[in-house]
Structure formats: structure tokens, C-alpha cells
Coordinates of C-alpha atoms and ligand atoms in Angstrom, one line a residue:
M1 CA 0.0 -0.1 -0.2
A2 CA 1.2 3.5 -1.0
K3 CA 2.6 5.7 2.0
F4 CA 0.0 8.2 3.3
D5 CA 0.3 11.0 5.7
L6 CA -2.2 10.3 8.2
G7 CA -2.5 13.7 9.7
T8 CA -2.8 15.3 6.5
I9 CA -5.6 12.8 5.4
L10 CA -7.6 13.2 8.7
E11 CA -7.6 17.1 8.5
R12 CA -8.9 16.9 5.0
A13 CA -11.6 14.3 5.6
K14 CA -12.6 16.1 8.8
K15 CA -13.3 19.4 6.7
E16 CA -14.8 17.9 3.5
R17 CA -17.0 14.9 3.3
H18 CA -16.4 12.4 0.4
S19 CA -12.8 13.6 0.1
L20 CA -11.3 10.5 0.8
S21 CA -9.9 7.9 -2.1
R22 CA -10.6 4.2 -2.2
N23 CA -6.8 3.9 -1.3
E24 CA -7.0 6.2 1.5
L25 CA -10.2 4.6 3.0
A26 CA -8.4 1.2 2.7
Y27 CA -5.4 2.9 4.5
L28 CA -7.5 4.1 7.3
I29 CA -9.0 0.8 7.9
S30 CA -5.9 -1.1 7.9
L31 CA -4.3 1.1 10.8
K32 CA -3.2 -1.1 13.7
D33 CA -0.5 1.1 15.7
P34 CA -2.1 2.3 18.9
S35 CA -1.4 6.1 18.5
E36 CA -2.5 6.1 15.0
L37 CA -5.9 4.4 15.9
E38 CA -6.4 6.9 18.8
L39 CA -6.0 9.6 16.3
L40 CA -8.4 8.0 13.7
H41 CA -11.0 7.4 16.3
S42 CA -10.9 10.7 17.9
T43 CA -11.2 12.7 14.7
A44 CA -14.1 10.7 13.4
Y45 CA -15.7 11.1 17.0
E46 CA -15.1 15.1 16.2
V47 CA -17.2 14.8 13.1
K48 CA -19.9 12.8 14.9
V49 CA -20.2 15.3 17.6
R50 CA -20.3 18.2 15.0
H51 CA -23.2 16.5 13.4
S52 CA -25.1 14.7 16.1
G53 CA -23.7 16.5 19.2
K54 CA -22.7 14.5 22.4
V55 CA -25.8 12.4 22.3
V56 CA -26.6 9.0 21.5
S57 CA -30.1 8.0 20.1
F58 CA -31.6 4.6 21.4
R59 CA -33.6 2.2 19.1
G60 CA -35.2 -0.8 20.8
I61 CA -35.1 -3.9 18.9
I62 CA -38.1 -6.2 19.2
E63 CA -37.1 -9.7 17.7
M64 CA -40.7 -10.9 16.6
G65 CA -39.5 -14.3 15.4
N66 CA -36.6 -16.3 13.9
Y67 CA -38.2 -18.3 11.0
C68 CA -36.5 -17.0 7.7
S69 CA -36.8 -18.2 4.2
K70 CA -33.2 -17.3 3.4
D71 CA -30.3 -19.5 4.1
C72 CA -27.4 -17.2 4.2
F73 CA -24.1 -19.2 5.0
Y74 CA -23.1 -17.1 8.2
C75 CA -26.4 -16.9 9.9
G76 CA -27.4 -18.8 13.0
I77 CA -31.2 -18.6 12.2
R78 CA -30.6 -19.7 8.5
K79 CA -33.5 -22.0 7.5
S80 CA -31.3 -25.1 7.3
N81 CA -30.1 -24.7 10.9
R82 CA -32.0 -27.6 12.6
N83 CA -30.3 -26.8 16.0
T84 CA -32.2 -23.5 16.5
D85 CA -35.5 -23.5 18.4
R86 CA -37.7 -21.5 16.1
F87 CA -40.1 -19.0 17.8
E88 CA -42.5 -16.4 16.8
L89 CA -44.0 -13.9 19.2
D90 CA -47.7 -13.4 19.5
E91 CA -49.3 -10.1 18.6
E92 CA -50.1 -9.3 22.3
T93 CA -46.3 -10.1 23.2
I94 CA -45.2 -7.5 20.5
I95 CA -47.5 -4.8 21.6
R96 CA -46.3 -5.3 25.1
A97 CA -42.9 -4.9 24.0
I98 CA -43.9 -1.9 22.1
Q99 CA -45.3 0.1 25.0
R100 CA -42.3 -1.2 27.1
N101 CA -40.1 1.1 24.7
I102 CA -42.7 3.9 24.9
D103 CA -42.4 3.7 28.8
M104 CA -38.6 3.4 28.5
R105 CA -38.6 6.7 26.4
Y106 CA -36.3 5.1 23.7
G107 CA -38.0 7.1 20.8
S108 CA -37.6 4.7 18.2
I109 CA -38.1 0.8 17.9
V110 CA -37.1 -1.8 15.3
L111 CA -39.4 -4.6 14.3
Q112 CA -37.2 -7.3 13.2
S113 CA -37.5 -11.0 12.1
G114 CA -36.3 -13.2 9.5
E115 CA -37.7 -12.8 5.8
I116 CA -41.3 -14.1 5.4
I117 CA -43.0 -13.3 2.3
S118 CA -46.8 -13.6 2.3
E119 CA -49.9 -11.5 2.1
K120 CA -50.8 -12.7 5.9
N121 CA -47.4 -11.5 7.1
T122 CA -47.6 -8.2 4.9
E123 CA -51.2 -7.4 6.7
Y124 CA -49.7 -8.4 10.2
I125 CA -46.9 -6.2 9.8
E126 CA -49.1 -3.3 8.7
R127 CA -51.4 -3.7 11.6
L128 CA -48.5 -3.7 14.1
V129 CA -47.1 -0.5 12.6
R130 CA -50.5 1.3 12.7
K131 CA -50.7 0.0 16.4
A132 CA -47.3 1.4 17.4
G133 CA -48.2 4.8 15.7
E134 CA -51.6 4.9 17.5
M135 CA -49.9 4.0 21.0
S136 CA -47.3 6.8 20.8
D137 CA -49.6 9.4 19.0
G138 CA -47.3 8.9 16.1
K139 CA -44.2 10.0 18.0
L140 CA -42.4 6.7 17.9
G141 CA -40.0 6.2 15.2
I142 CA -40.7 3.0 13.5
T143 CA -38.1 0.9 11.8
L144 CA -38.5 -2.4 10.1
S145 CA -35.9 -4.9 9.4
L146 CA -37.8 -7.8 7.5
G147 CA -35.6 -8.5 4.5
E148 CA -36.3 -8.5 0.7
Q149 CA -40.0 -7.5 0.0
S150 CA -41.8 -6.4 -3.1
L151 CA -42.2 -2.7 -3.9
E152 CA -45.6 -2.9 -3.0
T153 CA -45.2 -4.4 0.2
Y154 CA -42.6 -1.8 1.1
A155 CA -45.2 0.9 -0.1
R156 CA -47.9 -0.5 2.1
W157 CA -45.8 -0.7 5.3
R158 CA -44.7 2.9 4.7
A159 CA -48.3 4.2 4.2
A160 CA -49.0 2.3 7.5
G161 CA -46.6 4.4 9.2
A162 CA -43.0 3.1 9.1
H163 CA -40.2 5.6 8.8
R164 CA -37.0 3.5 8.3
Y165 CA -35.9 0.5 6.9
L166 CA -32.9 -1.7 7.5
L167 CA -31.5 -3.9 4.8
R168 CA -27.8 -4.8 5.1
V169 CA -26.0 -6.0 2.1
E170 CA -23.2 -7.5 4.2
T171 CA -20.9 -6.9 1.4
S172 CA -20.9 -4.9 -1.8
N173 CA -18.1 -7.2 -3.4
R174 CA -20.3 -9.3 -5.6
E175 CA -17.9 -12.2 -5.5
L176 CA -17.7 -12.4 -1.9
Y177 CA -21.5 -12.1 -1.8
A178 CA -21.8 -14.9 -4.0
R179 CA -19.5 -17.0 -1.5
L180 CA -21.7 -16.1 1.5
H181 CA -25.1 -17.0 -0.1
P182 CA -26.5 -19.9 -1.9
A183 CA -27.1 -19.3 -5.8
N184 CA -30.5 -18.3 -5.4
H185 CA -29.9 -15.3 -3.2
S186 CA -29.2 -12.3 -5.5
F187 CA -26.9 -9.2 -4.9
E188 CA -28.8 -7.4 -7.7
R189 CA -32.1 -8.3 -5.9
R190 CA -31.0 -6.8 -2.8
V191 CA -29.8 -3.5 -4.4
Q192 CA -33.0 -3.1 -6.2
C193 CA -34.8 -3.6 -2.9
L194 CA -32.8 -0.7 -1.5
R195 CA -33.6 1.4 -4.5
W196 CA -37.3 0.5 -3.9
L197 CA -37.0 1.7 -0.3
R198 CA -35.6 5.1 -1.3
E199 CA -38.6 5.1 -3.9
C200 CA -41.1 4.8 -1.0
D201 CA -39.2 7.5 0.9
Y202 CA -38.0 5.6 3.6
Q203 CA -34.8 6.5 5.7
V204 CA -32.9 3.7 4.2
G205 CA -30.4 1.7 6.4
S206 CA -27.8 -0.7 5.1
G207 CA -24.6 -2.1 6.3
V208 CA -21.9 -4.8 6.0
M209 CA -19.9 -7.3 8.1
S210 CA -16.2 -6.6 8.5
G211 CA -13.7 -9.4 9.0
L212 CA -15.3 -11.9 6.6
P213 CA -13.0 -14.8 5.3
G214 CA -11.5 -13.6 2.3
Q215 CA -12.5 -10.0 2.6
T216 CA -9.7 -7.4 2.0
D217 CA -9.4 -3.6 3.4
D218 CA -10.0 -2.5 -0.2
D219 CA -13.2 -4.5 -0.3
L220 CA -14.1 -2.6 2.8
A221 CA -13.3 0.6 1.5
G222 CA -15.4 -0.4 -1.6
D223 CA -18.5 -1.0 0.8
I224 CA -17.9 2.9 2.1
L225 CA -18.3 4.0 -1.4
F226 CA -21.2 1.7 -2.1
M227 CA -23.0 3.3 0.9
H228 CA -22.4 7.0 -0.6
E229 CA -23.3 5.7 -4.2
M230 CA -26.7 4.3 -2.7
D231 CA -27.2 7.6 -0.7
I232 CA -27.8 5.5 2.4
D233 CA -29.0 7.3 5.6
M234 CA -28.3 4.9 8.2
I235 CA -25.4 2.3 8.8
G236 CA -25.2 -0.8 10.8
M237 CA -21.9 -2.6 10.3
G238 CA -21.0 -5.4 12.6
P239 CA -17.7 -7.4 12.7
Y240 CA -18.5 -11.0 11.5
I241 CA -18.6 -13.5 14.4
P242 CA -18.8 -17.1 13.6
H243 CA -21.7 -19.3 14.3
H244 CA -20.6 -22.8 14.7
D245 CA -24.1 -24.1 13.2
T246 CA -23.3 -22.5 10.0
P247 CA -21.3 -23.5 7.1
L248 CA -19.1 -20.4 7.2
G249 CA -18.4 -20.5 11.0
R250 CA -18.3 -24.1 11.7
D251 CA -14.5 -24.3 12.0
V252 CA -13.6 -20.9 13.1
P253 CA -12.8 -20.7 16.8
L254 CA -13.5 -17.4 18.6
T255 CA -10.0 -16.8 20.3
P256 CA -9.2 -13.7 22.1
E257 CA -6.7 -12.8 19.1
Y258 CA -9.6 -13.3 16.6
A259 CA -12.0 -11.1 18.9
E260 CA -9.3 -8.1 19.2
E261 CA -8.7 -8.0 15.5
R262 CA -12.3 -8.1 14.6
L263 CA -12.9 -5.3 17.1
R264 CA -10.0 -3.3 15.6
L265 CA -11.6 -3.7 12.0
G266 CA -15.1 -2.8 13.2
L267 CA -14.0 0.2 15.1
N268 CA -11.9 1.3 12.2
M269 CA -14.8 1.1 9.9
I270 CA -17.1 3.1 11.8
S271 CA -14.3 5.9 11.9
A272 CA -13.7 5.6 8.2
T273 CA -17.3 5.8 7.3
R274 CA -17.9 8.8 9.6
L275 CA -15.2 10.5 8.0
F276 CA -16.3 9.8 4.5
L277 CA -19.9 10.4 4.8
H278 CA -20.2 12.8 7.8
D279 CA -24.0 13.2 8.3
V280 CA -25.4 9.5 8.4
N281 CA -26.5 7.8 11.3
I282 CA -24.1 5.0 12.4
A283 CA -24.9 2.1 14.8
S284 CA -22.6 1.0 17.4
T285 CA -23.7 -2.6 17.1
T286 CA -24.2 -5.4 19.7
A287 CA -21.6 -7.4 17.9
L288 CA -19.1 -4.9 19.0
Q289 CA -20.1 -5.6 22.6
A290 CA -19.7 -9.4 21.9
L291 CA -16.1 -8.7 21.3
A292 CA -15.2 -6.6 24.4
D293 CA -17.5 -5.6 27.3
D294 CA -17.3 -1.9 26.5
G295 CA -17.4 -2.6 22.5
R296 CA -20.4 -0.4 22.0
E297 CA -19.0 2.7 23.9
R298 CA -16.0 2.3 22.0
G299 CA -18.0 2.3 18.9
I300 CA -19.5 5.6 20.0
L301 CA -16.0 7.1 20.4
A302 CA -15.0 5.9 17.2
G303 CA -18.0 8.0 15.6
A304 CA -21.1 6.0 15.9
N305 CA -24.1 7.7 17.2
V306 CA -26.9 5.2 17.6
I307 CA -27.2 2.0 20.0
M308 CA -29.9 -0.6 19.3
P309 CA -30.7 -2.1 22.9
N310 CA -32.5 -5.4 22.7
T311 CA -36.1 -5.2 24.2
T312 CA -37.3 -8.4 23.4
D313 CA -38.8 -10.6 26.4
T314 CA -35.7 -12.3 27.7
E315 CA -37.2 -15.7 27.5
Y316 CA -37.0 -15.7 23.7
R317 CA -33.6 -14.1 23.1
R318 CA -31.8 -17.3 22.9
G319 CA -33.7 -18.1 20.0
Y320 CA -32.3 -15.0 17.9
Q321 CA -28.8 -15.7 17.6
L322 CA -27.6 -14.7 14.1
Y323 CA -24.0 -15.1 15.8
E324 CA -22.6 -16.8 18.9
N325 CA -21.7 -15.1 22.2
K326 CA -24.6 -12.5 21.9
P327 CA -24.6 -10.3 24.8
S328 CA -27.4 -9.6 27.4
L329 CA -29.2 -12.7 26.9
D330 CA -29.7 -13.1 30.4
E331 CA -30.5 -9.4 31.7
N332 CA -33.9 -8.2 31.7
T333 CA -34.7 -5.2 29.9
E334 CA -34.7 -2.6 32.5
E335 CA -31.2 -4.0 33.8
S336 CA -29.9 -3.6 30.2
R337 CA -31.1 -0.1 30.1
D338 CA -29.6 1.0 33.3
N339 CA -26.5 -0.5 32.6
L340 CA -26.1 1.0 29.2
V341 CA -27.3 4.4 30.4
A342 CA -24.6 4.4 33.0
R343 CA -22.0 3.2 30.3
I344 CA -23.0 6.0 28.0
K345 CA -22.8 8.6 30.7
S346 CA -19.3 7.3 31.7
I347 CA -18.0 8.5 28.3
G348 CA -19.5 11.9 28.5
E349 CA -22.5 11.4 26.1
T350 CA -26.3 11.9 27.0
I351 CA -29.4 10.0 25.6
N352 CA -31.7 11.5 23.2
W353 CA -34.7 10.3 25.3
D354 CA -38.1 10.3 23.6
Q355 CA -36.5 11.5 20.3
Q356 CA -36.8 9.7 16.9
G357 CA -33.3 10.7 16.2
T358 CA -33.7 10.9 12.6
S359 CA -30.7 10.8 10.4
P360 CA -29.2 14.1 9.6
H361 CA -28.6 13.0 5.9
Y362 CA -32.3 12.3 5.5
L363 CA -33.3 15.7 6.9
V364 CA -30.8 17.6 4.6
R365 CA -32.2 15.7 1.6
H366 CA -35.7 16.9 2.6
G367 CA -34.6 20.5 3.3
K368 CA -35.3 20.1 6.9
L369 CA -31.8 20.8 8.3
Ligands
LIG1 S1 -29.0 -13.1 7.5 FE1 -31.3 -12.4 7.5 S2 -32.0 -13.2 5.6 FE2 -30.0 -14.3 5.8 S3 -30.7 -16.1 7.0 FE3 -30.3 -14.8 8.5 S4 -32.3 -13.8 9.1 FE4 -32.4 -14.8 7.2

């Protein structure tokens, strides 16, 4: 890799968004030296504070069920995994979880499940979205994370009151995508879905995994450029954590060295993305916490501004393990919140209570900022 001057690159990136080349992004992602990492993360944090303040927004995740029609090679709830106990929350339990989010003043929820394509499910989600809007007098931010659907389905859910949609591509490198998925999973279809979501005027979220087998720093730099090209509003990037019941993770031991390296990469991706895109929402994902107890706080200090606490009833959480070692499985929701709030305060940040925490990038696009 060509030699770069870190200070010069960071000064430019801090002042002007979209000012880094692909090679410069790959260089930032590759950094390992502790003093260089400190400079990278603190510069990205400055940009985060400029756009979102010293504030973290919460989105309470409700994992509604773990049935999925897809078979992604890295995912613990892929349909071929016979070792997962399948569950589906009933409507009453989901409504209780929505109410809990309102009571806890989280401001936004994420309704998440595997990919289910049926008219019955489309109607069910419409009903839940409407109900969540009514329960909060329209104040609650409603995010859906329900996989690839038709344009008509996305439009119906948007009309029912959903504001945001998360659909991660996991990697923008088509060859790598093909190695991570069965032949009937199409990258082009996924990109088409992202375009449809924009067409429906959702705040569109996407993201990738870092540290996948065979993935390079250049691939990850390409992922950041892809987010820019697709004009993404919200980004969720998690380090790849192997699940032993999957074809991809079967033989990968989660050693301390492995965890440290994946954490480094995950934090560098957050910083490089913040330095390139500036005003998007970036989540500090639970996968970071799976690698280090303070992983999510470090994600915030590296440039993220969103945390997505799990607000699913604890009895169901074991069923929703996309990767292993998923944290907070045994905590109840109030304990999780109190613990998280204390941790966020300890790094000098406050919480955006009762606010939807809309992506500044989306507001700018709509002339509202
Ligand atoms: S990654 Fe998503 S779409 Fe793929 S198997 Fe898991 S839940 Fe289903």
C-alpha cells in the first residue's frame, strides 16, 4: 500500500466529506498502531459530535420471530439450521414490547424478524405498524428490518406509518457475496430492494460485516463507497462473528486474538465511514459488545451515534442468535437499560430520550436541516 500521511488525510476528511480516495479509505481501515488508532477514532468522533452532538439515540429492537426463508451461510437462524429452536411472538407480546419501549422513552423501535413473504405477514406488519403509531400518538420512530420484499409491500408498510427500513448487503463485493450465500440469493435483487425503499421515501439503512473470510481492506473501502453511491441514511456495520452451526463459521474458533482483530476492524470501519459520509446515522452494534465488554461505547467514541438495545422478552432471546456469544441474553430489559445508560454517561455522552433521532442526512435531503 502506498505511504500516506495520516495527519494530512484526517484534516482533509474532517473538513470535507467524500474527500477520501478508495486507497485512503483502505489505508485508514488497515491501521493498527495504537497512537494512529487513537488519532483516527478521535477525529471521527469530532465529526460525529459536529453532526449529532454528544448524544446517543436509542432504537429498541423487538425480535419478533426467527423463522426465515433464506439460507445465508453465516447466519445462525438460516432456514437449514436444525439446531435453533424456532419461535414467533404473538401479537400481544409484541404490543407489550412496543409499550415497554414507549415507557422507557427510547423514541424509536425496530421490528425485526427473518424474511417472511406472504400476504398474511404483510397485513400483520401493517397492523403492528399502525398500532405502534397509535400507541405513541405518532411520536415513535418505527423501523422495519424484515428482509427483501416487493415494492408494493414496502409501500404498504410505509403508508401504514413505518419511517425507516434496514436492509444490510453484508458486502458490496459481488464475488464475496456469492460465496456467502446460496446461488438463489441475488445481490442485484438486494440492491433493487434498497432502490425501492428510497422510492417509498423510507430513511434507508444498510450495512456490511467486516472481517469476513477472504475480505480485504480494499473490499471494505468499496463498501463505504457503495453506501455513498446508494445515498444511504443509516448504517449498521458489525464485525463478522462465527456461528458454529453455519457453513461459514463451523470451523472458526472465537479466540481472544480473533476477537481483538475483529474489534479493531469494526471500530476502524465506523471511523472511516464517519470521516467519509459525515452526516449519516451509524450504529454501534451489539456485535462489538460481543467482542469486548465496552465494545459499544468504543464504537460511539470511534464515530457512531446510535445504539440498538434489545427489548425482546428475555425468554425469547436465545432463539435469535445470528452469531454466537450475543450479549445481554440473561438480562432483563430494565437492567440492560440502566447498565447501558451508566456506560454512556461514563464516556461523557447523553441520551436522546423520547426523540426519533432521524438521520441528519435524510433531513438535509428533505430540506429540513
Ligand atoms: S441473514 Fe437475514 S436473511 Fe439471511 S438467513 Fe439470517 S435472518 Fe435470514
